[in-house]
mmCIF file of C-alpha atoms in Angstrom:
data_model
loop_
_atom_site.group_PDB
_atom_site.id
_atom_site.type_symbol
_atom_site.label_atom_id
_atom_site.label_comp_id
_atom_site.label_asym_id
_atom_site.label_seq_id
_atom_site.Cartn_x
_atom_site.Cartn_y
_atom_site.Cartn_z
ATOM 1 C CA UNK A 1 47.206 214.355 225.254
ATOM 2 C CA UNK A 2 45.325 212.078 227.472
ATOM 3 C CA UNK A 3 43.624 213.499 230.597
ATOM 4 C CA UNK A 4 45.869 213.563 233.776
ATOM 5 C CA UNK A 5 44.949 211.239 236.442
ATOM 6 C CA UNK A 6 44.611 212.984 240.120
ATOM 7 C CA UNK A 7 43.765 209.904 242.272
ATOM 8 C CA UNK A 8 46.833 207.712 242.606
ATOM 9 C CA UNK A 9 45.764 204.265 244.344
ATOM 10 C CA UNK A 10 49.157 202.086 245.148
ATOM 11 C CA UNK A 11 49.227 198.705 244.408
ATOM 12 C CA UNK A 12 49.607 197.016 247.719
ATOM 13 C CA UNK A 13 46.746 199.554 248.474
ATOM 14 C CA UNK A 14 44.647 197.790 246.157
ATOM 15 C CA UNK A 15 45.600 193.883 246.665
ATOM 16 C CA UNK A 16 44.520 194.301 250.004
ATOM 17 C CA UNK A 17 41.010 196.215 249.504
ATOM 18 C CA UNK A 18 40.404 193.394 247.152
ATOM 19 C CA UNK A 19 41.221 190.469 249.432
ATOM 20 C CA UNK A 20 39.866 192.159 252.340
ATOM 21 C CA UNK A 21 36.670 192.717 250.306
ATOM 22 C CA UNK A 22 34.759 189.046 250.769
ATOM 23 C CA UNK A 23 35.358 188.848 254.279
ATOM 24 C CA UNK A 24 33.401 192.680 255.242
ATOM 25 C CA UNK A 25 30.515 191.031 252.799
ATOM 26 C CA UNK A 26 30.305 188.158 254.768
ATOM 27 C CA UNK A 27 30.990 190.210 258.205
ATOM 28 C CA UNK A 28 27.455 192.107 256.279
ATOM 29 C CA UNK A 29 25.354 189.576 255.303
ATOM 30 C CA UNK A 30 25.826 187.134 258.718
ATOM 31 C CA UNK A 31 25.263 190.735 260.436
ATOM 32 C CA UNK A 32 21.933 191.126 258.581
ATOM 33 C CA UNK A 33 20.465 187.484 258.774
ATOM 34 C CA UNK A 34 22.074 186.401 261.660
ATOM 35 C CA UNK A 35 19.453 184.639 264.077
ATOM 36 C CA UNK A 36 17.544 186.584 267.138
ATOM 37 C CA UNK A 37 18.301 185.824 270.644
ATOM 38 C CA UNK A 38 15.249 183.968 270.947
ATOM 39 C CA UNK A 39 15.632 182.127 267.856
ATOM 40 C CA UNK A 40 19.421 181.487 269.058
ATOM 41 C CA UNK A 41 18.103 180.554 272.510
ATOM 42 C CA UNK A 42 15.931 178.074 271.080
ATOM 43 C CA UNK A 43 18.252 176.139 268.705
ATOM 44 C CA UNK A 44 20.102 175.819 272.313
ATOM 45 C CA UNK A 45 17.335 174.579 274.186
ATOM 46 C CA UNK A 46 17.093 172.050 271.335
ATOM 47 C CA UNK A 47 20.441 170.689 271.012
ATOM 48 C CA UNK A 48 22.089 171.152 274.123
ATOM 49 C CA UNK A 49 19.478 170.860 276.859
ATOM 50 C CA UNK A 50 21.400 168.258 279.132
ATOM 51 C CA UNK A 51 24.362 170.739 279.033
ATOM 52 C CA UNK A 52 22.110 173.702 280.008
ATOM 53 C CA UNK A 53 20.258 171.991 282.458
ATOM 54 C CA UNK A 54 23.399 171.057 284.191
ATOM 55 C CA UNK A 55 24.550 174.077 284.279
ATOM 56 C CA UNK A 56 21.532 175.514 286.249
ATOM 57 C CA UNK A 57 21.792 172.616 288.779
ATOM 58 C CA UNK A 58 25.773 173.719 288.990
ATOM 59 C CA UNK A 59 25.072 177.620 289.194
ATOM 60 C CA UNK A 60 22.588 176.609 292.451
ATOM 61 C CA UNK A 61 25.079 174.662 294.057
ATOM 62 C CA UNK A 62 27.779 177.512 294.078
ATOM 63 C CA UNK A 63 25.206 180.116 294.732
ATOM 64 C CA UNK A 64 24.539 178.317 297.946
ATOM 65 C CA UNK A 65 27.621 177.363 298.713
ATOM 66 C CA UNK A 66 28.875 181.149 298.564
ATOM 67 C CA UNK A 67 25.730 182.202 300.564
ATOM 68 C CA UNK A 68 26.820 179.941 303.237
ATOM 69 C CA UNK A 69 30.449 180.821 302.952
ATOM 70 C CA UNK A 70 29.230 184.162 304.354
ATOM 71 C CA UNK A 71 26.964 183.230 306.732
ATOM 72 C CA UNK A 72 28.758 183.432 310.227
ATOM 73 C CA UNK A 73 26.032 181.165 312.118
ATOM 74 C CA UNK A 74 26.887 177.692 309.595
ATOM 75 C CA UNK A 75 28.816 176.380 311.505
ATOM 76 C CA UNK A 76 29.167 172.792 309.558
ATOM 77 C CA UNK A 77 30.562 174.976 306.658
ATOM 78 C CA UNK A 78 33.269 176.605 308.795
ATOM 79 C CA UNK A 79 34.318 173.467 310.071
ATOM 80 C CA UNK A 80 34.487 171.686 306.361
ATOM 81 C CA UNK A 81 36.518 175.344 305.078
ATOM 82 C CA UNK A 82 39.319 175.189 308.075
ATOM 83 C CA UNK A 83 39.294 171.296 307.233
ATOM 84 C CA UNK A 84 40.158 172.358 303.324
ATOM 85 C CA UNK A 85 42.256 175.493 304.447
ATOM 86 C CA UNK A 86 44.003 173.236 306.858
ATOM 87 C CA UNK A 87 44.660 170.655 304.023
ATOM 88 C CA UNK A 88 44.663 168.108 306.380
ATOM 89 C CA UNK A 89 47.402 169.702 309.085
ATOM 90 C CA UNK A 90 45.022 170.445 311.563
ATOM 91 C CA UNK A 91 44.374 167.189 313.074
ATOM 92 C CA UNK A 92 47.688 165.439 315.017
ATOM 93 C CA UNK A 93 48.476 161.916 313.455
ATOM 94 C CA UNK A 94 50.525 159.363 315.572
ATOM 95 C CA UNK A 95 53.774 158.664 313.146
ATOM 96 C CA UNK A 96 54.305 155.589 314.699
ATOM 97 C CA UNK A 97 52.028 152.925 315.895
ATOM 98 C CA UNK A 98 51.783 151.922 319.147
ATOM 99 C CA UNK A 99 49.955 149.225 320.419
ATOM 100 C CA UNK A 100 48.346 149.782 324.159
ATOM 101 C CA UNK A 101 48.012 145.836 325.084
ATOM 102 C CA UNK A 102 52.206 145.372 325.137
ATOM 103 C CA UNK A 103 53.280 149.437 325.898
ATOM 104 C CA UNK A 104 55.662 149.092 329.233
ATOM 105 C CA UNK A 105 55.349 145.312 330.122
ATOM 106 C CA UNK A 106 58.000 142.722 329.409
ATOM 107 C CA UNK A 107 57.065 141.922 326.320
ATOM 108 C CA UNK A 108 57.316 145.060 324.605
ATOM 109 C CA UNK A 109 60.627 145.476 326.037
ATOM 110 C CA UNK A 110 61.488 141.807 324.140
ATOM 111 C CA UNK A 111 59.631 143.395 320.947
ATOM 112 C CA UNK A 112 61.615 146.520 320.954
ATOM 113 C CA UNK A 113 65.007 144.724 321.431
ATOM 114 C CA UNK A 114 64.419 142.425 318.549
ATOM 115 C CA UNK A 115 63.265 145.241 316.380
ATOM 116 C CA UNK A 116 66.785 147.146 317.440
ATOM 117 C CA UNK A 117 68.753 144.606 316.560
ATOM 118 C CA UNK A 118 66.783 143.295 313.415
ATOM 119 C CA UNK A 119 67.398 147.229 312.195
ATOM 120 C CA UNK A 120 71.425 147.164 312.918
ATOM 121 C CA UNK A 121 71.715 143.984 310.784
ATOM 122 C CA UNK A 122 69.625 145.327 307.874
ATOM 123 C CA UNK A 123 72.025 148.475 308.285
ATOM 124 C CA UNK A 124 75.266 146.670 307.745
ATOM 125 C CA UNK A 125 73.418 145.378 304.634
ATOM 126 C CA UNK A 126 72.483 148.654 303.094
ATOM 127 C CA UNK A 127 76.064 149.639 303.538
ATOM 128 C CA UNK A 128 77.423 146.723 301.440
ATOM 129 C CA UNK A 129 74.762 147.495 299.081
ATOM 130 C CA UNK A 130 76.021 150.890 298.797
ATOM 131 C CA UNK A 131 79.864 149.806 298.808
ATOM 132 C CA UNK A 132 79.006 147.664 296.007
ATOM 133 C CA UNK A 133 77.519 150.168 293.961
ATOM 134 C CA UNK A 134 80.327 152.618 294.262
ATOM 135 C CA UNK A 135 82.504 150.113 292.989
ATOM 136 C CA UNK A 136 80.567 149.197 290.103
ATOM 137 C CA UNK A 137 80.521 152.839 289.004
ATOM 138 C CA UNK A 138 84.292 152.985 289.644
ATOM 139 C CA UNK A 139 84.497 149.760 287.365
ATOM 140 C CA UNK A 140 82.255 151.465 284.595
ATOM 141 C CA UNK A 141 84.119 154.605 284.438
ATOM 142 C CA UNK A 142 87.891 153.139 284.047
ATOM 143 C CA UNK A 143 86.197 150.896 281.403
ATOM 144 C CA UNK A 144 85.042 153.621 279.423
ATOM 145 C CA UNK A 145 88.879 155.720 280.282
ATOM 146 C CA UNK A 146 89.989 152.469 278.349
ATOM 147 C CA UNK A 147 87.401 152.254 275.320
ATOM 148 C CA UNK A 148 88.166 155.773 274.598
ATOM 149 C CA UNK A 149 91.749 155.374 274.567
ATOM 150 C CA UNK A 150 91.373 152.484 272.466
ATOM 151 C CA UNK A 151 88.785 154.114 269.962
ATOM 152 C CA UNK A 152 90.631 157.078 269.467
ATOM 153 C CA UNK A 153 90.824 156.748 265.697
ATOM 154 C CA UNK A 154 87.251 155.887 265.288
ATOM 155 C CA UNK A 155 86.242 159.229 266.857
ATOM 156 C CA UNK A 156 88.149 161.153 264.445
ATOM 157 C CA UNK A 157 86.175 160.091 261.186
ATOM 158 C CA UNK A 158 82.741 160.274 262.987
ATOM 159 C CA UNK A 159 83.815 163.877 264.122
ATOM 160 C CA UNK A 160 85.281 164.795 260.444
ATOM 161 C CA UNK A 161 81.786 163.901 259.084
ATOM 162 C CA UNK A 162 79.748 165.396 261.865
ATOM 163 C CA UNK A 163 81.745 168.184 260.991
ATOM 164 C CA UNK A 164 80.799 168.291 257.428
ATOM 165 C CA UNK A 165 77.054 167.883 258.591
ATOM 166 C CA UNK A 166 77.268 170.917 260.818
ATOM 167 C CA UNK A 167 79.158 172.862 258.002
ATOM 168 C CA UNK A 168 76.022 171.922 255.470
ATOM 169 C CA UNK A 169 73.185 173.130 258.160
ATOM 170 C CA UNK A 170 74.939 176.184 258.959
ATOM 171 C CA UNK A 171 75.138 177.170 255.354
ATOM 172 C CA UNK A 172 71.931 176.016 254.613
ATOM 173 C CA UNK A 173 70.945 178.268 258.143
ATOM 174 C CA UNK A 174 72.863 181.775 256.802
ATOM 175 C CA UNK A 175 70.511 181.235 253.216
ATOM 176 C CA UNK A 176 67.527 181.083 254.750
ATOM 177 C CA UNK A 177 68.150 183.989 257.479
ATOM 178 C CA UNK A 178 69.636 185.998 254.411
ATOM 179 C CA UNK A 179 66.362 185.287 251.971
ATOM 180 C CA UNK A 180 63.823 186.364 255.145
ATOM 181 C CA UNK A 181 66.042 189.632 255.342
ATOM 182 C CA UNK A 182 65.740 190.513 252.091
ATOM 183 C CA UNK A 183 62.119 188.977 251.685
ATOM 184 C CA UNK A 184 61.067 191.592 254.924
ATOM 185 C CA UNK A 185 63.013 194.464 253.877
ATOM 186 C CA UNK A 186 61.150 194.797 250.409
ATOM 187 C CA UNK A 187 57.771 194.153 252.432
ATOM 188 C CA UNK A 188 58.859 196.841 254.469
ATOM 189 C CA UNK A 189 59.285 199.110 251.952
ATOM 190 C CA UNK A 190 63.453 198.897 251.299
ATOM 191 C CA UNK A 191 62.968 198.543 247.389
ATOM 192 C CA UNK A 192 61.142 201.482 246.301
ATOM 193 C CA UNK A 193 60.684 201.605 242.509
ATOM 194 C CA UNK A 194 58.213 204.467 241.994
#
């Protein structure tokens, strides 16, 4: 009668000790002869030294900038923050020009009436632009009322084999959601044999 075995290890148990296995030895041996800090620090130095050096200059800059950020007495650098907080709202701008020379003589009174009446004409032509346009989208429309009326047989085969299409991919859709069920539930333990 052959000895009884007490320790009983389960398969999946196993599979994963042994694939976990070469990634802890090389999580061992990089912990063992991975490089110093100085030695790390120097490969750096060496291959990277614009990007360092950069760095530093940038790490200055803001180190400054934040020291005079708090300092109450710069005043150049509270006028250039309220500028940014502002975002450009805290100076007025003039929407439309107005030039000093002709402002209240006879002239700009001429100026100004032309400019009136060039803008009443050029409204009477955006209006027939617009006019035109609805029309053209009225046009479009009853042509496509009469395409489909005309086409109605054609739609019926093109929807009888989009049909079949959609039949195939939802079929297609069920088998694959039914083989990941069944795939996860003996994963998760739903076909015990033991």
């Amino acid at each position: 009668m052959p000895p009884k075995v007490r320790v009983k290890i389960p398969v999946h148990v196993l599979v994963y000790s042994l694939g976990f296995f070469p990634a802890a030895a090389y999580a061992y041996h990089w912990y063992k002869n991975a490089p110093t800090d100085e030695e790390f620090e120097q490969q750096l130095s060496k291959n990277y030294a614009q990007n360092i050096q950069s760095s530093r200059e940038k790490h200055v800059q803001m180190t400054q900038f934040l020291q005079n950020m708090n300092d109450p007495n710069n005043s150049e650098q509270q006028k250039r923050m309220q500028e940014v907080l502002l975002g450009g709202r805290g100076q007025k701008k003039r929407l439309y020009a107005v030039d000093e020379d002709i402002y209240g003589t006879e002239e700009g009174a001429k100026l100004q009436k032309e400019a009136v009446d060039n803008s009443r004409g050029s409204g009477k032509i955006i209006k027939n632009k617009k006019n035109k346009k609805k029309n053209k989208r009225k046009d479009e429309t009853d042509g496509e009322r009469a395409t489909l009326a005309n086409d109605d047989n054609s739609t019926t085969t093109t929807t009888g084999t989009e049909s079949s299409v959609r039949l195939k991919q939802s079929v297609a859709g069920v088998v694959v959601a039914g083989t990941l069920a069944a795939g996860i539930s003996m994963l998760l333990g739903g076909g015990k044999r033991s």
